[in-house]
GROMACS .gro file of C-alpha atoms in nm:
model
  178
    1UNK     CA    1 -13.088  -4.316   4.587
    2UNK     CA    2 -12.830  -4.098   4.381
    3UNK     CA    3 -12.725  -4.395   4.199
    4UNK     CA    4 -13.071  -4.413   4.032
    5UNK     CA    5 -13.034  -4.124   3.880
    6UNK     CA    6 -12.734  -4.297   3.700
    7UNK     CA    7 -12.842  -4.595   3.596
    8UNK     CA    8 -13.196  -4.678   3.439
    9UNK     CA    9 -13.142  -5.033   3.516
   10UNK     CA   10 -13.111  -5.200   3.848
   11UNK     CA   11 -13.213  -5.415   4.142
   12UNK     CA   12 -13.423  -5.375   4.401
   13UNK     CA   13 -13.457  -5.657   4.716
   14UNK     CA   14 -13.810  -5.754   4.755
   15UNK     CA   15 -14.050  -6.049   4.875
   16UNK     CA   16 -14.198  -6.280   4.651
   17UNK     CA   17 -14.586  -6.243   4.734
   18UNK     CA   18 -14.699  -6.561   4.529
   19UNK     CA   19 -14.744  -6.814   4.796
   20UNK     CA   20 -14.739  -6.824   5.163
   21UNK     CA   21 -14.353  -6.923   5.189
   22UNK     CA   22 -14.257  -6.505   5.070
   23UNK     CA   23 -13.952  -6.565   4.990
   24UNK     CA   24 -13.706  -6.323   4.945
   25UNK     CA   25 -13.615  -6.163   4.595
   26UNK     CA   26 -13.429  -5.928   4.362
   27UNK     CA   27 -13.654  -5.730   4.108
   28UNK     CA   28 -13.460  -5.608   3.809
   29UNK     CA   29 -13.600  -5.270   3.715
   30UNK     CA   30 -13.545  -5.124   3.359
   31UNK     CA   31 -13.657  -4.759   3.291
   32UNK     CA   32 -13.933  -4.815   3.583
   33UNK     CA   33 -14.079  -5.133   3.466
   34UNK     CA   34 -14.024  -5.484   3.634
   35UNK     CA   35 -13.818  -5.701   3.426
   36UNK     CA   36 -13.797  -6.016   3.659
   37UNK     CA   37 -13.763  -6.127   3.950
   38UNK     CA   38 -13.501  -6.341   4.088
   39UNK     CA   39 -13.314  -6.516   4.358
   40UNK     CA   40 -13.163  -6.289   4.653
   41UNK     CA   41 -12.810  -6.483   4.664
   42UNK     CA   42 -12.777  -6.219   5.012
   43UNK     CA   43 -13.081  -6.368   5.201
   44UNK     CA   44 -13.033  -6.606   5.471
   45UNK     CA   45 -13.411  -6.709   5.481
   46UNK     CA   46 -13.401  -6.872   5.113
   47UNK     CA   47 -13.176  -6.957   4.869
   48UNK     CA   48 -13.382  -7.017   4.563
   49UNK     CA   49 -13.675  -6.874   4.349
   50UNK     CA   50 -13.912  -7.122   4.238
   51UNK     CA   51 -14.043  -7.076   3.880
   52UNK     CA   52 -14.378  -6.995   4.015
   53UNK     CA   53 -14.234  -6.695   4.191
   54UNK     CA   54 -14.002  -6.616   3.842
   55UNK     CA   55 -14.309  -6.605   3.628
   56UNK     CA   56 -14.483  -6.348   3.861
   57UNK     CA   57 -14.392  -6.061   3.616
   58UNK     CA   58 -14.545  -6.242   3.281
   59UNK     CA   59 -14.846  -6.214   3.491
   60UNK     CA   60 -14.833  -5.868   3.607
   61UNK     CA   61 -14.829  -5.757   3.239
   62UNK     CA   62 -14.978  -6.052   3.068
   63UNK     CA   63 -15.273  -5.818   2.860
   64UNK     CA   64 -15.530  -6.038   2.931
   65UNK     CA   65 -15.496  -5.979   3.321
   66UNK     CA   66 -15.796  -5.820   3.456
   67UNK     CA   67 -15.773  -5.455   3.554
   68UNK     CA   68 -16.122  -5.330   3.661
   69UNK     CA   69 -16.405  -5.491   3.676
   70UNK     CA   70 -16.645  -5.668   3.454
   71UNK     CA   71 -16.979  -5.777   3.404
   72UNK     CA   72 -17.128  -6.037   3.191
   73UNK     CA   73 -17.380  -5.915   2.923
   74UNK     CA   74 -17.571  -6.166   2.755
   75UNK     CA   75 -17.600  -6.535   2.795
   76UNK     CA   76 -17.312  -6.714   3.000
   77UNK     CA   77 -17.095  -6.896   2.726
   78UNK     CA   78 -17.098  -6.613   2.501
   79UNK     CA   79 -16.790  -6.423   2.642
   80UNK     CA   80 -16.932  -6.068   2.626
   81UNK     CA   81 -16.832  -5.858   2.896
   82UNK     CA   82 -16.860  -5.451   2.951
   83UNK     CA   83 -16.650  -5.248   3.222
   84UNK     CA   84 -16.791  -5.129   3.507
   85UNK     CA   85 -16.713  -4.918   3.787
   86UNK     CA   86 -16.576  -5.037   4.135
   87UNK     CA   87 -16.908  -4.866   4.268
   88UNK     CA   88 -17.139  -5.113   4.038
   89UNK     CA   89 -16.937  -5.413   4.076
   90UNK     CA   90 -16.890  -5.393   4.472
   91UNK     CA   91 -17.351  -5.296   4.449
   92UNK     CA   92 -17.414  -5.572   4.257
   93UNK     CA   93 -17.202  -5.850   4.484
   94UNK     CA   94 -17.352  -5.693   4.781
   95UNK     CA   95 -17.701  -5.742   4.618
   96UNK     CA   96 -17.646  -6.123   4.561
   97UNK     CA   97 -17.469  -6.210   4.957
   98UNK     CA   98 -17.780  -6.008   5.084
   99UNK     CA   99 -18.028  -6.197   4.833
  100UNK     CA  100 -17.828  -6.541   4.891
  101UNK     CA  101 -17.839  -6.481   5.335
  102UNK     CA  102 -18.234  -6.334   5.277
  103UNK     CA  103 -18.348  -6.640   5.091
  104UNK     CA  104 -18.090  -6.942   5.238
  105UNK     CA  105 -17.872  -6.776   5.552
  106UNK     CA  106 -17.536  -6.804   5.570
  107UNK     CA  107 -17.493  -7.162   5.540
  108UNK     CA  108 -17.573  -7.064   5.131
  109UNK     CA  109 -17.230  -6.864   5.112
  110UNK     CA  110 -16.875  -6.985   5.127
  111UNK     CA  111 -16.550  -6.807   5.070
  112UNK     CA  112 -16.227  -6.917   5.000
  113UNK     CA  113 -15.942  -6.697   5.156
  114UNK     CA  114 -15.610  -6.598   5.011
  115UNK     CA  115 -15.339  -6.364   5.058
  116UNK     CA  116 -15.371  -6.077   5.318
  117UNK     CA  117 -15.553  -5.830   5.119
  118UNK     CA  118 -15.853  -6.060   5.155
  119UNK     CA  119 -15.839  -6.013   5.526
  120UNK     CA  120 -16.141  -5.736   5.499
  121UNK     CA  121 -16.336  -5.975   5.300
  122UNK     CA  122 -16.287  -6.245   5.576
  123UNK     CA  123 -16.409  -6.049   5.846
  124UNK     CA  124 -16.719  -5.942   5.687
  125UNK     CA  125 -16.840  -6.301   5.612
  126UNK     CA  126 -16.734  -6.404   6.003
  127UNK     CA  127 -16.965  -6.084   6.094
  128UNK     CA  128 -17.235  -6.235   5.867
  129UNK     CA  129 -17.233  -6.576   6.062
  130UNK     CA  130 -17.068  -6.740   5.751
  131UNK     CA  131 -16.933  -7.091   5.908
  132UNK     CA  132 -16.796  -7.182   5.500
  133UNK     CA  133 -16.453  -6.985   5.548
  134UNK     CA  134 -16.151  -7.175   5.410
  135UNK     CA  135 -15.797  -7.026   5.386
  136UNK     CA  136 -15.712  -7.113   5.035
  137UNK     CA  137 -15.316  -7.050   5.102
  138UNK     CA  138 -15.337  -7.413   5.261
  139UNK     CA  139 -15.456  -7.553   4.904
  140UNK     CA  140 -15.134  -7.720   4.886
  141UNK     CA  141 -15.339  -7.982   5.114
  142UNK     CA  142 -15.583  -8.182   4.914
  143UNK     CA  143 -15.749  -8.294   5.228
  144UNK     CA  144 -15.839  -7.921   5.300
  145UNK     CA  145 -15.972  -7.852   4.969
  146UNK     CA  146 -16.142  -8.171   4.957
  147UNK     CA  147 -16.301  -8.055   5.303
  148UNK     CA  148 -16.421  -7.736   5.138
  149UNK     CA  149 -16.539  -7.870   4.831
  150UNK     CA  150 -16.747  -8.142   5.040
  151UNK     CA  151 -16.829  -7.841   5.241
  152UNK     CA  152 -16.944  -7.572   4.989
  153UNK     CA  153 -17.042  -7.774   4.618
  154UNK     CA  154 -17.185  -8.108   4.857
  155UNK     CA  155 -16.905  -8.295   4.639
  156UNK     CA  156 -16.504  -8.314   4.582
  157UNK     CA  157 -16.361  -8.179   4.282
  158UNK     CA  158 -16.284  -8.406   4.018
  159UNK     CA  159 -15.973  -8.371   3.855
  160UNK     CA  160 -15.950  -8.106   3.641
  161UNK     CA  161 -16.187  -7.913   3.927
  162UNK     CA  162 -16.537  -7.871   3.774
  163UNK     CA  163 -16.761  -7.659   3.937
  164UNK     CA  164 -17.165  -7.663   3.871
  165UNK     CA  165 -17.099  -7.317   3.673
  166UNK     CA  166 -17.472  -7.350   3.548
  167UNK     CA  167 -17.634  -7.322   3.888
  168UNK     CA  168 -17.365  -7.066   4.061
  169UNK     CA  169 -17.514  -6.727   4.062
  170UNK     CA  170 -17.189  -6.534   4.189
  171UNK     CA  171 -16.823  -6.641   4.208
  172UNK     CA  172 -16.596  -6.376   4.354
  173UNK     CA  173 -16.213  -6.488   4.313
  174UNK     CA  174 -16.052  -6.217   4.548
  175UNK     CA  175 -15.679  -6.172   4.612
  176UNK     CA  176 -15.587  -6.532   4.469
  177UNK     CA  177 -15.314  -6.589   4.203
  178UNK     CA  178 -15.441  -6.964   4.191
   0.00000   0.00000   0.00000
């Protein structure tokens, strides 16, 4: 657009990507980075921005947002962590589903779904018989996640959630903002 060219500030119409409603948006752009995002006073689907959906860009550049991968050195509790390549990370999960379906079959896994990038992820644990497949984009349904919970842990969450951290040997948190 010539008018870019002009102005290193401006607006760009866009879709709010985090929850399932998508509502529509204005990003304000500043010298190529994303200032905020705000309410699209031209849509006709919604006419409001929730906060969730105006805090979207503190996360996108809060610097404690992971980037790449990690892996825990040491003891859990210790917070030490070293990089790792998408390579490593993506053999070592597939080390502990195969381990987990060798030793307990598929009833031992569970995944919680969210967001459409996790579509690949879904598929591969319905082609590995995994029954444990909850779409996490429902969560605003406590029946659901008490369900999956019940399901998954063999107990509902208490409030705050607490999950047996001690005796969980992988936790992959995959295209959730939750």
């Amino acid at each position: 657009d010539a008018m870019r060219k002009y102005h290193k500030t401006y607006e760009i119409p866009t879709i709010c990507s985090h929850c399932r409603s998508r509502c529509h948006a204005l990003a304000l752009i500043q010298d190529g980075k994303l200032l905020k995002l705000k309410t699209n006073s031209n849509s006709s689907y919604n006419k409001t921005l929730c906060a969730r959906g105006m805090a979207a860009v503190k996360q996108l550049y809060d610097p404690d947002r992971l980037k790449f991968p990690l892996k825990r050195i040491g003891k859990r509790g210790l917070g030490k962590w070293r990089r790792i390549s998408w390579g490593e990370a993506i053999d070592t999960i597939t080390q502990k589903i195969e381990k987990a379906l060798e030793n307990y079959g598929p009833d031992a896994l569970g995944l919680f779904v969210n967001q459409p990038s996790s579509s690949f992820i879904q598929e591969l644990f319905q082609e590995l018989a995994v029954k444990n497949i909850y779409n996490s984009t429902y969560d605003y349904s406590k029946l659901a996640q008490k369900i999956a919970y019940q399901n998954i842990f063999g107990e509902t969450p208490a409030i705050p959630q607490g999950l047996d951290y001690q005796k969980t040997e992988c936790v992959v948190l995959m295209g959730s903002s939750q």
